[in-house]
Coordinates of N, CA and C in Angstrom, one line a residue:
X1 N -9.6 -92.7 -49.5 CA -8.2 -92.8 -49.7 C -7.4 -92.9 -48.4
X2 N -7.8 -92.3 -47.5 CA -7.4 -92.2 -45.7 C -7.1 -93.9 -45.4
X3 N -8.4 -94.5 -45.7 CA -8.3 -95.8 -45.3 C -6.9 -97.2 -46.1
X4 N -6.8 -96.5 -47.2 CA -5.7 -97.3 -48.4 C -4.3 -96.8 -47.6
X5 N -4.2 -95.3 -47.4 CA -2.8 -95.0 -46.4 C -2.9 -95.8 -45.5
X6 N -3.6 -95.7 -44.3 CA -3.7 -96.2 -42.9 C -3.8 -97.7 -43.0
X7 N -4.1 -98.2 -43.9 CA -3.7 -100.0 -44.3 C -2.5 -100.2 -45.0
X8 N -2.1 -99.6 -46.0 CA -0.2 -99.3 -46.5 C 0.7 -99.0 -45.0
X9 N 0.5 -98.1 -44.4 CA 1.3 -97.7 -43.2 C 1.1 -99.0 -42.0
X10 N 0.1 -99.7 -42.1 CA -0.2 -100.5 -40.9 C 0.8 -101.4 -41.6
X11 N 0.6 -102.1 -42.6 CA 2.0 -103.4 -43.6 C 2.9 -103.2 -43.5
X12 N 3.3 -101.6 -43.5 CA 5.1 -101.5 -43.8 C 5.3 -101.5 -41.9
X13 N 4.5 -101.2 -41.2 CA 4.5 -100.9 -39.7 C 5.5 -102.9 -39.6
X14 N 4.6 -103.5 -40.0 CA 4.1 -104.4 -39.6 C 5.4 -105.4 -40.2
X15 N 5.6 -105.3 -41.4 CA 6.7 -105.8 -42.2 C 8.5 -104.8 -41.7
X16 N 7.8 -104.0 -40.5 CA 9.4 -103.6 -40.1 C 10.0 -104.6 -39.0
X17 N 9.3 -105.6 -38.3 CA 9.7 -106.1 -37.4 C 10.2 -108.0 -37.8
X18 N 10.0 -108.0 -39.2 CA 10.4 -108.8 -39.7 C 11.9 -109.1 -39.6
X19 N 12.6 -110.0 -39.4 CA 14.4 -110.3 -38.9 C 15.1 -109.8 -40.3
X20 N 16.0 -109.1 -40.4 CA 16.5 -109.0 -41.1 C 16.5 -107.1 -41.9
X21 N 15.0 -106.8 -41.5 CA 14.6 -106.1 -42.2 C 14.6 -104.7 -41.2
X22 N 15.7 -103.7 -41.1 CA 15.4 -102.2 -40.8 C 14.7 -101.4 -40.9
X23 N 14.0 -101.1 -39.5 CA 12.9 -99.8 -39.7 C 13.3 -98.6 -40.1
X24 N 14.3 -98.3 -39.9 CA 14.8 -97.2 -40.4 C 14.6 -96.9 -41.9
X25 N 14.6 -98.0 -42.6 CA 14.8 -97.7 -43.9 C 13.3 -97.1 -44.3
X26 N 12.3 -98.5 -43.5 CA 10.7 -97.4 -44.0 C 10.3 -96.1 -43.8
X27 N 11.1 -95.8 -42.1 CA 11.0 -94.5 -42.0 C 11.6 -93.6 -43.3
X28 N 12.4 -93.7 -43.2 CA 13.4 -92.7 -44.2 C 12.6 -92.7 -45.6
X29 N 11.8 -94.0 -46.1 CA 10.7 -93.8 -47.2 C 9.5 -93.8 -47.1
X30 N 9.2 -93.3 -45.5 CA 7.9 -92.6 -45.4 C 8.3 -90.8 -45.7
X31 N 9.1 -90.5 -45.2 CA 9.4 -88.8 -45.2 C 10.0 -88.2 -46.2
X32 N 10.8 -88.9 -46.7 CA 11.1 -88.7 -48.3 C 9.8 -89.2 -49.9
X33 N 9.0 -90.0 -49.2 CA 7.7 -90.1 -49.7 C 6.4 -88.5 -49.3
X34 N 6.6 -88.5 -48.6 CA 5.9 -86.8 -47.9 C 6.4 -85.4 -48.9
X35 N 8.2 -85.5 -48.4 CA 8.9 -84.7 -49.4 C 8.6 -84.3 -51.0
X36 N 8.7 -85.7 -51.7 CA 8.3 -85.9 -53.2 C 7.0 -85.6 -53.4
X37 N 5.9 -86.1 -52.3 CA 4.2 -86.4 -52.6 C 4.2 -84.2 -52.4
X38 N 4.7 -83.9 -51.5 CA 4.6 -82.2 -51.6 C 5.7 -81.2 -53.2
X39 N 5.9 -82.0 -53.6 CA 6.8 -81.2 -54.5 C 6.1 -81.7 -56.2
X40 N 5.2 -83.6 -56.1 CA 4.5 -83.7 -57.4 C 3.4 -83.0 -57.1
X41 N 2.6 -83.4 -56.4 CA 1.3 -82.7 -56.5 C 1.3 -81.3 -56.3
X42 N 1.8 -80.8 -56.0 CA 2.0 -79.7 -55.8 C 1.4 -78.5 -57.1
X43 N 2.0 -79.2 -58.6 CA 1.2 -78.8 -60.0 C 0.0 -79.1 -60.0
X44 N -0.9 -79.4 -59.3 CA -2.6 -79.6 -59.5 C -3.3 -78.7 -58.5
X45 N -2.6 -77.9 -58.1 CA -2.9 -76.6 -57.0 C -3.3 -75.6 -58.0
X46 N -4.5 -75.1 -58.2 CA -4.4 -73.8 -59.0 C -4.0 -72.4 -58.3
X47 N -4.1 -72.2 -57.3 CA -3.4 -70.6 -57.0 C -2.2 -70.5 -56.7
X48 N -1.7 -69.7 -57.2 CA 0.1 -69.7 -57.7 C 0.0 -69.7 -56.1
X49 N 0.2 -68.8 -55.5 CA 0.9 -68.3 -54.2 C 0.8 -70.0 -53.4
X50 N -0.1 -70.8 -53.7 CA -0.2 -72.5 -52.8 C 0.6 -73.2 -53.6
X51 N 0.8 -72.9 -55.4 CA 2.0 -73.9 -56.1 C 3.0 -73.1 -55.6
X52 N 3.6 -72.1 -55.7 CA 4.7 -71.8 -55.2 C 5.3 -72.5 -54.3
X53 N 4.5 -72.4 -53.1 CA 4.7 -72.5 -51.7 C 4.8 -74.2 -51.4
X54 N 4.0 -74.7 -52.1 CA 4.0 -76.2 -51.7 C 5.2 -76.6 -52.4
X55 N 5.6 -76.5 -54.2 CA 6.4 -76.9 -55.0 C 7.8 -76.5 -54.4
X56 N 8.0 -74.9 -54.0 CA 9.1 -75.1 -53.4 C 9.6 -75.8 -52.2
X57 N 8.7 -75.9 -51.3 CA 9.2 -76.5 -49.7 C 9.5 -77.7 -50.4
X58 N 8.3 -78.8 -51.5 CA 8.6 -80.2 -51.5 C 10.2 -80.3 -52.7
X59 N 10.2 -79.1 -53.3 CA 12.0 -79.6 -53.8 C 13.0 -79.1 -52.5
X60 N 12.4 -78.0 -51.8 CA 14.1 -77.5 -50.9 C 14.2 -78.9 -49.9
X61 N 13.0 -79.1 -49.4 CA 13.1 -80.2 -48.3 C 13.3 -81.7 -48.9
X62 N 12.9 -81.9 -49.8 CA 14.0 -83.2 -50.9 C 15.2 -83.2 -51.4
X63 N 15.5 -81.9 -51.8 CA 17.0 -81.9 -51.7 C 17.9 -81.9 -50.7
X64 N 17.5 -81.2 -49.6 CA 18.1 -81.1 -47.9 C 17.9 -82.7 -47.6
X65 N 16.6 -83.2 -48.1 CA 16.7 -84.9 -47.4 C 17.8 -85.4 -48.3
X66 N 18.1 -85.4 -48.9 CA 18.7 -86.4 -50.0 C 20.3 -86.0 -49.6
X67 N 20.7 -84.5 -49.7 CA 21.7 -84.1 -49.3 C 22.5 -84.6 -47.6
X68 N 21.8 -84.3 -46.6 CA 21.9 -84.9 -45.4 C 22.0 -86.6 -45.5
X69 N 21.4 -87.6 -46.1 CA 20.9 -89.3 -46.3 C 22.5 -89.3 -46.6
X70 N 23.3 -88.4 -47.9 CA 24.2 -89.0 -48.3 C 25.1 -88.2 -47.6
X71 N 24.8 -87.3 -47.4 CA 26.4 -86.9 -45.9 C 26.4 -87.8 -44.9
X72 N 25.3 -88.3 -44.3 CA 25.7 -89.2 -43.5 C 26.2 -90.8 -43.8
X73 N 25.3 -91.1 -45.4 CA 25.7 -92.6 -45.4 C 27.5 -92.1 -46.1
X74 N 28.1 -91.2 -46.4 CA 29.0 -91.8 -47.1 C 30.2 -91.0 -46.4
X75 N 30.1 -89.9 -45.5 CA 30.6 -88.8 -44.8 C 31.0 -89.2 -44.0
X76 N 30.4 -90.5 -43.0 CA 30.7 -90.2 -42.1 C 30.8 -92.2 -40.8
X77 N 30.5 -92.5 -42.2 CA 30.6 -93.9 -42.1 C 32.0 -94.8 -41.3
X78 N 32.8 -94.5 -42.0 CA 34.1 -94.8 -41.9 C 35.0 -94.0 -40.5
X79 N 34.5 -93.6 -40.5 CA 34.7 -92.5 -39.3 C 34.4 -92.7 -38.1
X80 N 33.1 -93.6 -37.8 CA 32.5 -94.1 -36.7 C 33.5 -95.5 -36.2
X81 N 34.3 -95.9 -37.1 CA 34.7 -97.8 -37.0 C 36.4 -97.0 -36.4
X82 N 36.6 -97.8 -35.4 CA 37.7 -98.1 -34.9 C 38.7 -98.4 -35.8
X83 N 40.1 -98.4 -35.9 CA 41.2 -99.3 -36.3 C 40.8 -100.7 -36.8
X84 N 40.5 -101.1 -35.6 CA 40.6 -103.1 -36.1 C 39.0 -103.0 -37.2
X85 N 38.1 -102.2 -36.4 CA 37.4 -102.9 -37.6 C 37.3 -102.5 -38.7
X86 N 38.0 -101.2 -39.1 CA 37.9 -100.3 -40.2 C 39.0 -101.7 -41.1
X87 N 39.9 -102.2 -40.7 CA 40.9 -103.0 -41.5 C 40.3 -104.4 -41.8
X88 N 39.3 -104.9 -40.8 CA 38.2 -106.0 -41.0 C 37.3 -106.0 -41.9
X89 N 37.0 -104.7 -42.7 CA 36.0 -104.6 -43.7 C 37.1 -104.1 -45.2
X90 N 38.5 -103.7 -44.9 CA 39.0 -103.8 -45.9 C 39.4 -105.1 -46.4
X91 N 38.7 -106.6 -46.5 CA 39.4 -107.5 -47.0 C 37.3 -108.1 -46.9
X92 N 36.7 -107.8 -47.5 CA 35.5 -108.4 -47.4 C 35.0 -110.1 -47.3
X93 N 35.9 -110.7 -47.8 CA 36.0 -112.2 -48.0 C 36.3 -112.8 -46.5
X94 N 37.3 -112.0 -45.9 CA 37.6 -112.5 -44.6 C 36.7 -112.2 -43.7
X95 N 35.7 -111.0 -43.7 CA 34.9 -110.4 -42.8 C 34.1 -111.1 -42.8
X96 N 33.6 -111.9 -44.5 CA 32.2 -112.6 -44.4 C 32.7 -114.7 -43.8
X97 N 33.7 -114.3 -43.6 CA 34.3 -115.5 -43.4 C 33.8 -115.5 -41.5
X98 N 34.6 -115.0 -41.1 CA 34.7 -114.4 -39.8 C 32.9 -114.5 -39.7
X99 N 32.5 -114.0 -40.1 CA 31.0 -113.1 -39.7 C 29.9 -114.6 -39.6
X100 N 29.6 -115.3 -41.0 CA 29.2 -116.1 -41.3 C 29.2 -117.2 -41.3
X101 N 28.4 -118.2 -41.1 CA 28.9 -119.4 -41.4 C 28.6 -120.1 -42.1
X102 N 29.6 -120.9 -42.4 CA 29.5 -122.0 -43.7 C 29.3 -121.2 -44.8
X103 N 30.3 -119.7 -44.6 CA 30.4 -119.0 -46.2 C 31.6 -119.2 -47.0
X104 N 31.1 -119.5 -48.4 CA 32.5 -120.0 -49.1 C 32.6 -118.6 -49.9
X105 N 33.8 -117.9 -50.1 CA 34.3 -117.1 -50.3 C 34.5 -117.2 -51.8
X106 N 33.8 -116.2 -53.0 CA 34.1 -116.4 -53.9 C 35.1 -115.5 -54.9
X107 N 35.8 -115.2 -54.3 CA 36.5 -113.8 -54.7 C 38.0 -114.3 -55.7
X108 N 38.0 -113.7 -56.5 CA 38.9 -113.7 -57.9 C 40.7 -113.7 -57.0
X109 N 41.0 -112.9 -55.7 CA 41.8 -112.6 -55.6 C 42.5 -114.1 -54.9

């Protein structure tokens, strides 16, 4: 099984350096994959005091990940952008205008 991880991890390694595509994000579903993999398996442990122990860390530390992921994507987002560009992303048609090229703007307004 060692060898199926360490060939999965080597592709997503490998598929992060692809254009377009954020390492960050595989990180964040390598450790949140850790998180969950300690909180399911955790029921196939027979001695309480090791399901305990494992079941709890993999929900407190999945909740603390999931809690923190979204204080930062939604907390604190808007907060980091200046004036001009916080008012550049309030009209999205113009930003992708500006940003992009050869984007035709398909917006109702």
């Amino acid at each position: 099984q060692i060898k199926g991880i360490l060939c999965h991890l080597s592709l997503i390694t490998l598929c992060s350096f692809v254009p377009l595509v954020d390492w960050s994000s595989h990180l964040g579903g390598f450790i949140s994959g850790i998180f969950l993999g300690l909180l399911l398996f955790s029921f196939s442990i027979k001695r309480k005091l090791w399901l305990g122990l494992y079941g709890f860390s993999g929900f407190f530390f999945s909740l603390m990940y999931i809690f923190i992921t979204l204080q930062y994507l939604y907390g604190r987002s808007m907060d980091r952008l200046d004036d001009e560009e916080r008012d550049s992303l309030t009209d999205l048609c113009a930003f992708y205008k500006e940003s992009l090229e050869n984007y035709d703007c398909q917006c109702s307004a």
